[in-house]
Short mmCIF file of C-alpha atoms and ligand atoms in Angstrom, two decimals:
data_model
loop_
_atom_site.label_atom_id
_atom_site.label_comp_id
_atom_site.label_asym_id
_atom_site.label_seq_id
_atom_site.Cartn_x
_atom_site.Cartn_y
_atom_site.Cartn_z
CA UNK A 1 -23.36 14.10 25.56
CA UNK A 2 -21.79 12.01 22.85
CA UNK A 3 -19.99 13.50 19.91
CA UNK A 4 -19.20 12.33 16.42
CA UNK A 5 -15.89 12.79 14.65
CA UNK A 6 -15.84 14.33 11.15
CA UNK A 7 -12.67 14.15 9.07
CA UNK A 8 -11.78 15.22 5.52
CA UNK A 9 -8.35 14.49 4.06
CA UNK A 10 -6.27 16.36 1.52
CA UNK A 11 -3.52 14.02 0.37
CA UNK A 12 -0.50 15.22 -1.58
CA UNK A 13 1.04 12.53 -3.74
CA UNK A 14 4.38 13.25 -5.42
CA UNK A 15 4.35 11.83 -8.92
CA UNK A 16 7.22 9.61 -9.99
CA UNK A 17 7.94 11.32 -13.29
CA UNK A 18 11.63 11.47 -14.22
CA UNK A 19 11.66 15.23 -14.53
CA UNK A 20 9.92 18.09 -12.72
CA UNK A 21 6.58 19.56 -13.69
CA UNK A 22 7.82 22.59 -15.68
CA UNK A 23 11.51 21.94 -16.37
CA UNK A 24 14.02 19.18 -17.11
CA UNK A 25 15.44 18.88 -13.59
CA UNK A 26 15.39 15.47 -11.94
CA UNK A 27 12.73 14.63 -9.35
CA UNK A 28 15.07 12.27 -7.53
CA UNK A 29 14.79 12.39 -3.73
CA UNK A 30 17.74 13.72 -1.76
CA UNK A 31 20.94 14.94 -3.41
CA UNK A 32 23.12 17.90 -2.43
CA UNK A 33 20.84 20.79 -1.49
CA UNK A 34 19.93 22.92 -4.51
CA UNK A 35 21.65 20.59 -6.97
CA UNK A 36 18.41 19.56 -8.73
CA UNK A 37 17.50 23.08 -9.77
CA UNK A 38 17.52 25.39 -12.76
CA UNK A 39 16.36 28.96 -13.45
CA UNK A 40 12.81 27.71 -14.18
CA UNK A 41 12.21 25.83 -10.92
CA UNK A 42 14.01 28.57 -9.01
CA UNK A 43 11.45 31.01 -10.41
CA UNK A 44 13.93 33.39 -12.05
CA UNK A 45 12.34 36.32 -13.82
CA UNK A 46 11.99 35.81 -17.55
CA UNK A 47 11.81 32.02 -17.47
CA UNK A 48 8.79 30.21 -18.86
CA UNK A 49 7.25 26.95 -17.65
CA UNK A 50 6.31 24.09 -19.96
CA UNK A 51 3.96 21.43 -18.62
CA UNK A 52 5.34 17.87 -18.43
CA UNK A 53 2.85 15.69 -20.33
CA UNK A 54 3.53 12.69 -18.10
CA UNK A 55 2.09 14.69 -15.18
CA UNK A 56 -1.26 14.94 -16.97
CA UNK A 57 -1.22 11.23 -17.76
CA UNK A 58 -0.47 10.31 -14.14
CA UNK A 59 -3.12 12.66 -12.77
CA UNK A 60 -5.73 11.19 -15.12
CA UNK A 61 -4.69 7.68 -14.10
CA UNK A 62 -4.98 8.62 -10.43
CA UNK A 63 -8.49 9.89 -11.17
CA UNK A 64 -9.54 6.83 -13.14
CA UNK A 65 -8.27 4.49 -10.43
CA UNK A 66 -10.39 6.35 -7.85
CA UNK A 67 -13.58 6.42 -9.92
CA UNK A 68 -13.35 10.12 -10.82
CA UNK A 69 -14.77 11.95 -13.80
CA UNK A 70 -12.00 13.41 -15.95
CA UNK A 71 -12.29 16.97 -17.20
CA UNK A 72 -11.38 17.24 -20.87
CA UNK A 73 -10.44 20.88 -20.58
CA UNK A 74 -8.70 22.24 -17.52
CA UNK A 75 -6.12 24.90 -16.74
CA UNK A 76 -3.48 25.87 -14.21
CA UNK A 77 -3.82 28.77 -11.75
CA UNK A 78 -1.55 30.78 -9.51
CA UNK A 79 -2.02 30.60 -5.76
CA UNK A 80 -0.24 33.61 -4.34
CA UNK A 81 1.51 33.56 -1.00
CA UNK A 82 4.84 34.70 0.30
CA UNK A 83 6.98 32.14 2.04
CA UNK A 84 10.65 31.34 1.47
CA UNK A 85 9.95 27.79 0.26
CA UNK A 86 8.27 29.29 -2.81
CA UNK A 87 10.70 31.43 -4.80
CA UNK A 88 8.10 32.78 -7.24
CA UNK A 89 5.81 33.84 -4.38
CA UNK A 90 3.06 31.81 -5.99
CA UNK A 91 2.40 28.12 -6.42
CA UNK A 92 1.14 26.88 -9.76
CA UNK A 93 -1.89 24.71 -9.01
CA UNK A 94 -5.47 24.20 -10.20
CA UNK A 95 -8.25 26.24 -8.62
CA UNK A 96 -11.71 26.06 -10.13
CA UNK A 97 -11.16 23.49 -12.86
CA UNK A 98 -9.37 20.49 -11.35
CA UNK A 99 -8.50 17.73 -13.77
CA UNK A 100 -10.52 15.05 -11.88
CA UNK A 101 -13.71 15.27 -9.80
CA UNK A 102 -16.42 13.20 -8.12
CA UNK A 103 -14.70 9.92 -7.33
CA UNK A 104 -14.69 7.59 -4.36
CA UNK A 105 -12.76 4.85 -2.61
CA UNK A 106 -14.71 2.00 -1.02
CA UNK A 107 -13.59 0.78 2.40
CA UNK A 108 -13.72 -2.87 3.45
CA UNK A 109 -16.96 -2.16 5.37
CA UNK A 110 -18.58 -1.27 2.04
CA UNK A 111 -18.76 2.43 2.92
CA UNK A 112 -17.48 4.81 0.25
CA UNK A 113 -15.38 7.88 0.98
CA UNK A 114 -16.13 10.42 -1.70
CA UNK A 115 -13.29 12.15 -3.49
CA UNK A 116 -14.26 15.68 -4.20
CA UNK A 117 -11.40 16.55 -6.54
CA UNK A 118 -7.90 15.72 -7.70
CA UNK A 119 -5.78 18.56 -8.98
CA UNK A 120 -2.26 18.97 -10.32
CA UNK A 121 0.24 21.28 -8.63
CA UNK A 122 3.94 21.84 -8.05
CA UNK A 123 5.68 21.03 -4.79
CA UNK A 124 7.50 23.76 -2.85
CA UNK A 125 11.08 23.72 -1.57
CA UNK A 126 12.05 22.58 1.90
CA UNK A 127 13.14 24.73 4.83
CA UNK A 128 15.80 23.26 7.09
CA UNK A 129 16.11 24.76 10.56
CA UNK A 130 19.50 24.28 12.19
CA UNK A 131 20.90 25.90 15.31
CA UNK A 132 18.76 28.99 14.93
CA UNK A 133 19.45 29.40 11.22
CA UNK A 134 17.13 28.48 8.39
CA UNK A 135 18.38 27.04 5.12
CA UNK A 136 16.42 26.45 1.95
CA UNK A 137 16.68 23.42 -0.32
CA UNK A 138 14.83 23.89 -3.60
CA UNK A 139 15.44 20.35 -4.90
CA UNK A 140 11.82 19.45 -4.13
CA UNK A 141 10.52 22.70 -5.65
CA UNK A 142 8.70 21.96 -8.90
CA UNK A 143 8.30 18.24 -8.26
CA UNK A 144 4.82 17.37 -9.59
CA UNK A 145 2.03 16.51 -7.18
CA UNK A 146 -1.57 15.54 -7.29
CA UNK A 147 -3.70 16.67 -4.37
CA UNK A 148 -6.57 14.29 -3.66
CA UNK A 149 -9.33 15.88 -1.59
CA UNK A 150 -12.09 13.90 0.12
CA UNK A 151 -15.50 15.10 1.20
CA UNK A 152 -15.86 15.18 4.98
CA UNK A 153 -17.11 11.57 4.99
CA UNK A 154 -14.70 9.97 7.44
CA UNK A 155 -16.18 9.26 10.88
CA UNK A 156 -13.58 7.24 12.78
CA UNK A 157 -9.81 7.01 13.15
CA UNK A 158 -9.93 3.53 11.59
CA UNK A 159 -11.72 4.82 8.52
CA UNK A 160 -9.09 7.54 8.11
CA UNK A 161 -6.29 4.99 8.38
CA UNK A 162 -7.92 2.58 5.96
CA UNK A 163 -8.63 5.33 3.44
CA UNK A 164 -4.98 6.45 3.46
CA UNK A 165 -3.68 2.91 3.22
CA UNK A 166 -5.99 2.10 0.34
CA UNK A 167 -5.17 5.32 -1.49
CA UNK A 168 -1.48 4.68 -1.01
CA UNK A 169 -1.76 1.16 -2.35
CA UNK A 170 -3.77 2.27 -5.38
CA UNK A 171 -1.20 4.93 -6.30
CA UNK A 172 1.57 2.37 -5.87
CA UNK A 173 -0.20 -0.24 -8.00
CA UNK A 174 -0.88 2.16 -10.88
CA UNK A 175 2.75 3.27 -10.78
CA UNK A 176 2.23 7.04 -10.53
CA UNK A 177 4.14 7.46 -7.26
CA UNK A 178 6.55 5.58 -5.03
CA UNK A 179 4.32 6.71 -2.09
CA UNK A 180 7.20 6.63 0.37
CA UNK A 181 5.69 8.44 3.32
CA UNK A 182 9.01 8.71 5.15
CA UNK A 183 10.44 10.58 2.14
CA UNK A 184 7.38 12.80 1.98
CA UNK A 185 6.05 11.50 -1.30
CA UNK A 186 2.68 11.05 0.36
CA UNK A 187 1.57 13.69 2.87
CA UNK A 188 -1.79 14.50 4.36
CA UNK A 189 -3.54 17.62 5.58
CA UNK A 190 -6.08 16.40 8.08
CA UNK A 191 -9.29 18.42 8.63
CA UNK A 192 -11.10 17.59 11.82
CA UNK A 193 -14.35 18.72 13.42
CA UNK A 194 -16.84 17.28 15.87
CA UNK A 195 -20.60 17.52 16.20
CA UNK A 196 -23.19 16.19 18.58
CA UNK A 197 -24.46 12.77 17.52
CA UNK A 198 -27.58 13.13 15.41
CA UNK A 199 -26.83 16.70 14.43
CA UNK A 200 -26.63 17.46 10.71
CA UNK A 201 -24.65 20.66 10.66
CA UNK A 202 -20.89 20.23 10.64
CA UNK A 203 -18.84 21.82 13.37
CA UNK A 204 -15.98 24.26 12.81
CA UNK A 205 -12.88 22.40 11.69
CA UNK A 206 -9.21 22.67 12.37
CA UNK A 207 -6.57 21.51 9.92
CA UNK A 208 -3.36 19.70 10.78
CA UNK A 209 -0.93 20.16 7.95
CA UNK A 210 1.73 18.04 6.33
CA UNK A 211 1.56 14.73 8.12
CA UNK A 212 3.61 11.86 6.73
CA UNK A 213 2.98 8.99 9.09
CA UNK A 214 -0.26 7.00 9.29
CA UNK A 215 0.47 6.25 12.92
CA UNK A 216 0.83 9.95 13.81
CA UNK A 217 -2.26 10.84 11.77
CA UNK A 218 -4.25 8.35 13.84
CA UNK A 219 -2.89 9.78 17.09
CA UNK A 220 -3.38 13.39 15.99
CA UNK A 221 -7.03 12.78 15.06
CA UNK A 222 -7.71 11.06 18.37
CA UNK A 223 -6.08 13.91 20.28
CA UNK A 224 -7.84 16.62 18.31
CA UNK A 225 -11.23 14.94 18.79
CA UNK A 226 -10.78 14.94 22.57
CA UNK A 227 -9.54 18.52 22.56
CA UNK A 228 -12.49 19.84 20.57
CA UNK A 229 -15.03 17.89 22.62
CA UNK A 230 -13.49 19.25 25.85
CA UNK A 231 -13.74 22.83 24.57
CA UNK A 232 -17.37 22.44 23.52
CA UNK A 233 -18.31 20.68 26.74
CA UNK A 234 -16.88 23.49 28.79
CA UNK A 235 -18.88 26.04 26.83
CA UNK A 236 -16.11 27.25 24.52
CA UNK A 237 -16.00 27.36 20.74
CA UNK A 238 -13.64 25.98 18.11
CA UNK A 239 -11.69 28.44 15.98
CA UNK A 240 -10.96 27.58 12.40
CA UNK A 241 -7.19 27.37 12.35
CA UNK A 242 -4.17 25.48 11.14
CA UNK A 243 -2.50 23.36 13.78
CA UNK A 244 0.62 21.23 13.91
CA UNK A 245 1.09 17.87 15.55
CA UNK A 246 3.96 17.43 17.98
CA UNK A 247 4.79 13.73 17.93
CA UNK A 248 7.06 13.92 20.97
CA UNK A 249 4.31 15.30 23.18
CA UNK A 250 1.40 13.76 21.25
CA UNK A 251 -0.49 17.05 21.15
CA UNK A 252 -1.61 19.47 18.46
CA UNK A 253 -0.86 23.17 18.77
CA UNK A 254 -2.06 26.26 16.97
CA UNK A 255 0.10 27.59 14.11
CA UNK A 256 -2.04 30.27 12.51
CA UNK A 257 -5.64 31.16 11.82
CA UNK A 258 -6.90 29.63 8.62
CA UNK A 259 -6.58 31.43 5.31
CA UNK A 260 -9.59 31.67 3.03
CA UNK A 261 -9.46 31.14 -0.70
CA UNK A 262 -9.66 34.91 -1.22
CA UNK A 263 -6.41 35.38 0.64
CA UNK A 264 -4.57 33.61 -2.15
CA UNK A 265 -5.77 35.85 -4.97
CA UNK A 266 -6.05 32.93 -7.33
CA UNK A 267 -5.88 33.74 -11.00
CA UNK A 268 -5.20 31.87 -14.19
CA UNK A 269 -1.53 31.07 -14.88
CA UNK A 270 -0.95 33.17 -18.00
CA UNK A 271 2.27 31.41 -19.01
CA UNK A 272 0.60 28.03 -19.65
CA UNK A 273 -1.94 26.93 -22.22
CA UNK A 274 -5.08 24.95 -21.38
CA UNK A 275 -4.76 21.26 -20.59
CA UNK A 276 -6.76 19.22 -23.05
CA UNK A 277 -7.31 15.52 -22.50
CA UNK A 278 -9.27 13.82 -25.28
CA UNK A 279 -11.68 10.92 -24.78
CA UNK A 280 -9.26 8.74 -26.77
CA UNK A 281 -6.45 9.56 -24.39
CA UNK A 282 -8.65 8.80 -21.39
CA UNK A 283 -9.57 5.46 -22.95
CA UNK A 284 -5.93 4.67 -23.58
CA UNK A 285 -4.90 5.53 -20.02
CA UNK A 286 -7.76 3.45 -18.68
CA UNK A 287 -6.64 0.47 -20.75
CA UNK A 288 -3.13 0.87 -19.37
CA UNK A 289 -4.23 0.64 -15.74
CA UNK A 290 -3.19 -2.60 -14.07
CA UNK A 291 -5.47 -4.63 -11.82
CA UNK A 292 -6.18 -2.54 -8.73
CA UNK A 293 -5.64 -3.87 -5.20
CA UNK A 294 -9.33 -4.53 -4.50
CA UNK A 295 -9.68 -6.32 -7.82
CA UNK A 296 -6.76 -8.60 -6.99
CA UNK A 297 -8.20 -9.15 -3.54
CA UNK A 298 -11.49 -10.36 -5.04
CA UNK A 299 -9.71 -12.70 -7.42
CA UNK A 300 -7.51 -14.14 -4.69
CA UNK A 301 -10.54 -14.80 -2.50
CA UNK A 302 -13.16 -15.87 -5.03
CA UNK A 303 -11.12 -17.54 -7.75
CA UNK A 304 -8.02 -18.75 -5.94
CA UNK A 305 -9.95 -19.73 -2.83
CA UNK A 306 -7.74 -17.94 -0.32
CA UNK A 307 -9.03 -16.92 3.10
CA UNK A 308 -9.65 -13.15 3.27
CA UNK A 309 -6.88 -12.52 5.80
CA UNK A 310 -4.28 -14.28 3.65
CA UNK A 311 -5.41 -12.45 0.51
CA UNK A 312 -5.15 -9.13 2.32
CA UNK A 313 -1.61 -9.88 3.45
CA UNK A 314 -0.61 -10.73 -0.12
CA UNK A 315 -2.05 -7.63 -1.83
CA UNK A 316 -0.55 -5.29 0.74
CA UNK A 317 2.71 -5.27 -1.21
CA UNK A 318 2.43 -5.02 -4.98
CA UNK A 319 5.56 -7.06 -5.65
CA UNK A 320 4.43 -9.85 -3.34
CA UNK A 321 1.00 -9.98 -4.98
CA UNK A 322 2.55 -10.24 -8.43
CA UNK A 323 5.05 -12.84 -7.25
CA UNK A 324 2.26 -14.90 -5.76
CA UNK A 325 0.26 -14.78 -9.00
CA UNK A 326 3.20 -16.20 -10.94
CA UNK A 327 4.14 -18.73 -8.30
CA UNK A 328 0.61 -20.12 -8.07
CA UNK A 329 0.06 -20.49 -11.82
CA UNK A 330 -1.54 -23.81 -12.83
CA UNK A 331 -1.56 -25.12 -9.29
CA UNK A 332 -4.60 -27.06 -8.18
CA UNK A 333 -4.14 -25.79 -4.66
CA UNK A 334 -3.25 -22.12 -4.90
CA UNK A 335 -3.31 -21.77 -1.15
CA UNK A 336 -0.16 -23.86 -0.97
CA UNK A 337 1.84 -21.12 -2.72
CA UNK A 338 0.35 -18.52 -0.41
CA UNK A 339 1.28 -20.62 2.63
CA UNK A 340 4.93 -20.80 1.55
CA UNK A 341 5.06 -17.05 0.90
CA UNK A 342 3.29 -15.94 4.07
CA UNK A 343 5.21 -18.46 6.17
CA UNK A 344 8.68 -19.62 5.30
CA UNK A 345 9.41 -16.85 2.78
CA UNK A 346 8.03 -13.94 4.83
CA UNK A 347 10.33 -14.94 7.68
CA UNK A 348 13.20 -13.81 5.44
CA UNK A 349 11.56 -10.38 5.05
CA UNK A 350 10.63 -9.37 8.58
CA UNK A 351 10.16 -5.62 8.11
CA UNK A 352 7.58 -3.69 6.19
CA UNK A 353 10.12 -2.14 3.86
CA UNK A 354 11.75 -5.51 3.15
CA UNK A 355 8.37 -6.89 2.11
CA UNK A 356 7.74 -3.78 0.03
CA UNK A 357 11.04 -4.25 -1.84
CA UNK A 358 10.71 -8.05 -1.82
CA UNK A 359 14.18 -8.83 -3.10
CA UNK A 360 13.69 -12.57 -3.19
CA UNK A 361 16.55 -14.62 -4.62
CA UNK A 362 14.45 -17.11 -6.57
CA UNK A 363 12.07 -16.29 -9.44
CA UNK A 364 8.41 -17.28 -8.89
CA UNK A 365 8.83 -20.10 -11.41
CA UNK A 366 11.23 -21.87 -9.01
CA UNK A 367 8.69 -21.78 -6.20
CA UNK A 368 6.06 -22.99 -8.63
CA UNK A 369 8.29 -25.92 -9.66
CA UNK A 370 8.79 -26.86 -6.04
CA UNK A 371 5.08 -26.77 -5.26
CA UNK A 372 4.28 -28.82 -8.37
CA UNK A 373 6.47 -31.56 -6.90
CA UNK A 374 4.56 -31.38 -3.63
CA UNK A 375 1.22 -31.44 -5.41
CA UNK A 376 2.15 -34.48 -7.48
CA UNK A 377 3.41 -36.12 -4.30
CA UNK A 378 6.88 -36.59 -5.72
CA UNK A 379 8.24 -35.01 -2.56
CA UNK A 380 6.65 -34.49 0.82
CA UNK A 381 6.32 -31.25 2.68
CA UNK A 382 9.35 -31.65 4.90
CA UNK A 383 11.57 -32.32 1.88
CA UNK A 384 9.99 -29.29 0.23
CA UNK A 385 10.64 -26.97 3.09
CA UNK A 386 14.26 -28.11 3.42
CA UNK A 387 14.77 -27.57 -0.28
CA UNK A 388 13.07 -24.17 -0.18
CA UNK A 389 15.39 -23.01 2.57
CA UNK A 390 18.42 -23.93 0.44
CA UNK A 391 16.85 -22.39 -2.65
CA UNK A 392 16.25 -19.09 -0.86
CA UNK A 393 19.82 -19.02 0.43
CA UNK A 394 21.38 -19.80 -2.94
CA UNK A 395 18.91 -18.51 -5.52
CA UNK A 396 19.09 -21.91 -7.19
CA UNK A 397 16.33 -24.18 -8.55
CA UNK A 398 14.86 -27.14 -6.72
CA UNK A 399 16.65 -29.62 -9.02
CA UNK A 400 19.93 -28.53 -7.41
CA UNK A 401 18.82 -29.98 -4.09
CA UNK A 402 16.45 -32.78 -4.92
CA UNK A 403 17.54 -35.43 -7.42
CA UNK A 404 15.40 -37.57 -9.67
CA UNK A 405 16.22 -40.44 -7.36
CA UNK A 406 14.95 -38.53 -4.33
CA UNK A 407 11.77 -37.84 -6.26
CA UNK A 408 11.17 -41.42 -7.22
CA UNK A 409 9.68 -41.90 -3.86
CA UNK A 410 8.78 -45.35 -2.69
CA UNK A 411 6.64 -47.56 -4.87
CA UNK A 412 3.42 -48.90 -3.43
CA UNK A 413 4.60 -52.47 -2.89
CA UNK A 414 7.76 -51.48 -1.10
CA UNK A 415 5.78 -49.07 1.01
CA UNK A 416 3.27 -51.79 1.90
CA UNK A 417 6.04 -54.16 2.98
CA UNK A 418 7.57 -51.42 5.03
CA UNK A 419 4.23 -50.68 6.68
CA UNK A 420 3.83 -54.29 7.68
CA UNK A 421 7.31 -54.19 9.15
CA UNK A 422 6.48 -50.98 10.96
CA UNK A 423 3.36 -52.48 12.51
CA UNK A 424 5.26 -55.59 13.61
CA UNK A 425 8.12 -53.69 15.15
CA UNK A 426 5.98 -51.11 16.89
CA UNK A 427 3.42 -53.28 18.59
CA UNK A 428 3.26 -51.09 21.65
CA UNK A 429 2.43 -48.01 19.65
CA UNK A 430 -0.16 -49.93 17.65
CA UNK A 431 -1.82 -51.13 20.83
CA UNK A 432 -1.99 -47.75 22.45
CA UNK A 433 -3.30 -46.24 19.21
CA UNK A 434 -6.02 -48.90 19.08
CA UNK A 435 -6.66 -48.13 22.73
CA UNK A 436 -7.56 -44.57 21.74
CA UNK A 437 -4.23 -42.78 21.89
CA UNK A 438 -4.20 -40.90 18.58
CA UNK A 439 -0.71 -39.61 19.22
CA UNK A 440 0.82 -43.07 19.19
CA UNK A 441 0.20 -43.24 15.48
CA UNK A 442 2.84 -40.61 14.92
CA UNK A 443 5.63 -42.87 16.09
CA UNK A 444 4.66 -45.53 13.56
CA UNK A 445 4.79 -42.98 10.75
CA UNK A 446 8.01 -41.63 12.23
CA UNK A 447 9.50 -45.10 11.90
CA UNK A 448 8.61 -45.22 8.21
CA UNK A 449 9.99 -41.77 7.53
CA UNK A 450 13.24 -42.72 9.23
CA UNK A 451 13.54 -45.95 7.29
CA UNK A 452 12.97 -44.15 3.99
CA UNK A 453 15.01 -41.05 4.83
CA UNK A 454 11.91 -38.90 4.46
CA UNK A 455 11.00 -40.14 1.02
CA UNK A 456 7.82 -42.03 1.87
CA UNK A 457 4.51 -40.28 1.41
CA UNK A 458 3.15 -40.03 4.97
CA UNK A 459 -0.45 -39.71 3.79
CA UNK A 460 -0.26 -42.88 1.73
CA UNK A 461 1.58 -44.67 4.55
CA UNK A 462 -1.16 -43.66 6.99
CA UNK A 463 -3.79 -45.15 4.71
CA UNK A 464 -1.93 -48.45 4.39
CA UNK A 465 -1.19 -48.80 8.08
CA UNK A 466 -4.78 -48.12 9.04
CA UNK A 467 -5.81 -50.73 6.55
CA UNK A 468 -3.36 -53.23 8.01
CA UNK A 469 -4.47 -52.74 11.56
CA UNK A 470 -8.06 -52.87 10.43
CA UNK A 471 -9.08 -49.38 11.31
CA UNK A 472 -9.85 -47.44 8.16
P1 LIG B 501 -10.39 24.68 1.77
O1 LIG B 501 -10.33 24.78 0.30
O2 LIG B 501 -10.69 25.95 2.47
O3 LIG B 501 -9.22 23.96 2.39
P2 LIG B 501 -12.46 22.70 1.41
O4 LIG B 501 -13.91 22.96 1.56
O5 LIG B 501 -11.96 22.48 0.05
O6 LIG B 501 -11.69 23.83 2.15
O7 LIG B 501 -12.12 21.46 2.30
C1 LIG B 501 -10.86 21.04 2.54
C2 LIG B 501 -10.95 19.72 3.29
O8 LIG B 501 -11.60 19.92 4.53
C3 LIG B 501 -11.75 18.67 2.56
O9 LIG B 501 -11.08 17.43 2.67
C4 LIG B 501 -13.06 18.62 3.31
O10 LIG B 501 -13.63 17.34 3.27
C5 LIG B 501 -12.64 18.98 4.71
N1 LIG B 501 -13.71 19.61 5.50
C6 LIG B 501 -14.51 20.61 5.12
N2 LIG B 501 -15.34 20.93 6.14
C7 LIG B 501 -15.06 20.10 7.17
C8 LIG B 501 -15.56 19.93 8.50
N3 LIG B 501 -16.53 20.70 8.99
N4 LIG B 501 -15.01 18.98 9.27
C9 LIG B 501 -14.03 18.20 8.81
N5 LIG B 501 -13.52 18.32 7.60
C10 LIG B 501 -14.01 19.25 6.77
MG1 LIG B 502 -6.85 22.95 2.73
ZN1 LIG B 503 14.47 23.04 -12.87
#
């Protein structure tokens, strides 16, 4: 019997506001434990929260960028539970009136994953277990989050991975989060069930909480799918529960049976007023959104004429995409700029995080200048790549390494004379080329490049030589 995977994702995205959601403490990652705290985010009795307006703006932007409807009037609620990471014994979140609803993200296959809701909430503190003791760091407590919840539309591991990567990129592009998964600023709860192929009713799901690696999410889903299918095949049933993924063993294990909404005794947060977002504000936030990754992708492919694979590599890192746009300005052949970035330049940034940071020593204008010289045939590609290497090492402009004289190139008459000389002095090569050996041609061109110290235009020289030896 064949089974189908069903996955729904709840993604927590920490917002990159300067201060926390209800107080003035910094949201900066790390720091001495409990040094980014005050009576408000420690939940001391008698303190009052005040909502950070930037949080509302960022949540609305997250919603707009994922095709959601924005609710003009929403509110915050208390979700009650007792756990040491939550000093107030409740989390301030949104229950029945989330700020954004009914959106979607479209995957490269054209399939859309619906977004059921996006709500605002505060992050909890962090428990640190050491040698049998447990410590609490409240620095993260009160950092603003949006939780982005999909419908159970995901059917394969690849779709889950692509959804997370796209969501991550969108949040990065619109500047609401640094989305550093290793620092926990993007974490997923993964809901998984299986059903027999063709069946409509969903199976009972399990939920794996707090995952911050796409790789582990993929492995956990694959494992959990097999586990659930095995249970059903051997006549058992799935219990709705929360599980954790053990990356050392690559297994999931039960943590606790799942809570229902009633368990949390949600009620309105009485210390905060309603959140009102006017149509004008929504319009303004929409106008402030930058081009989204899929929009850039379309432009790179359809307007700049890049192959899809190259365009995808460029948009994967926001800084690279923006650098490329600048570097390819006014070029006739925009692929040339992409080739330099994805080839010679990327070799200087081998890791993912280096590409993400993209601390390149030369401004995009310098690369553009260099490519203009190649396009106008003032320099050839081997001169360009030598110069680029020196530019990248020094941060200096192309004019530092290539002089006007170098750029003069070889005028047509001189080149023609040289070509005649080349043909005369390389008779053997000419003969074997005429005899069908394409490769032999290279040595004739090589001769010209040597004679001119690389300044001749090899394409032009090829034309002339072929003309001379009567084979155009
Ligand atoms: P809760 O509020 O109890 O966590 P929700 O209905 O809001 O439950 O769903 C939470 C997440 O679980 C959503 O992402 C949703 O798509 C997903 N989900 C719901 N039912 C299933 C199912 N049968 N299989 C897989 N995922 C599911
Ligand atoms: Mg849940
Ligand atoms: Zn505080």
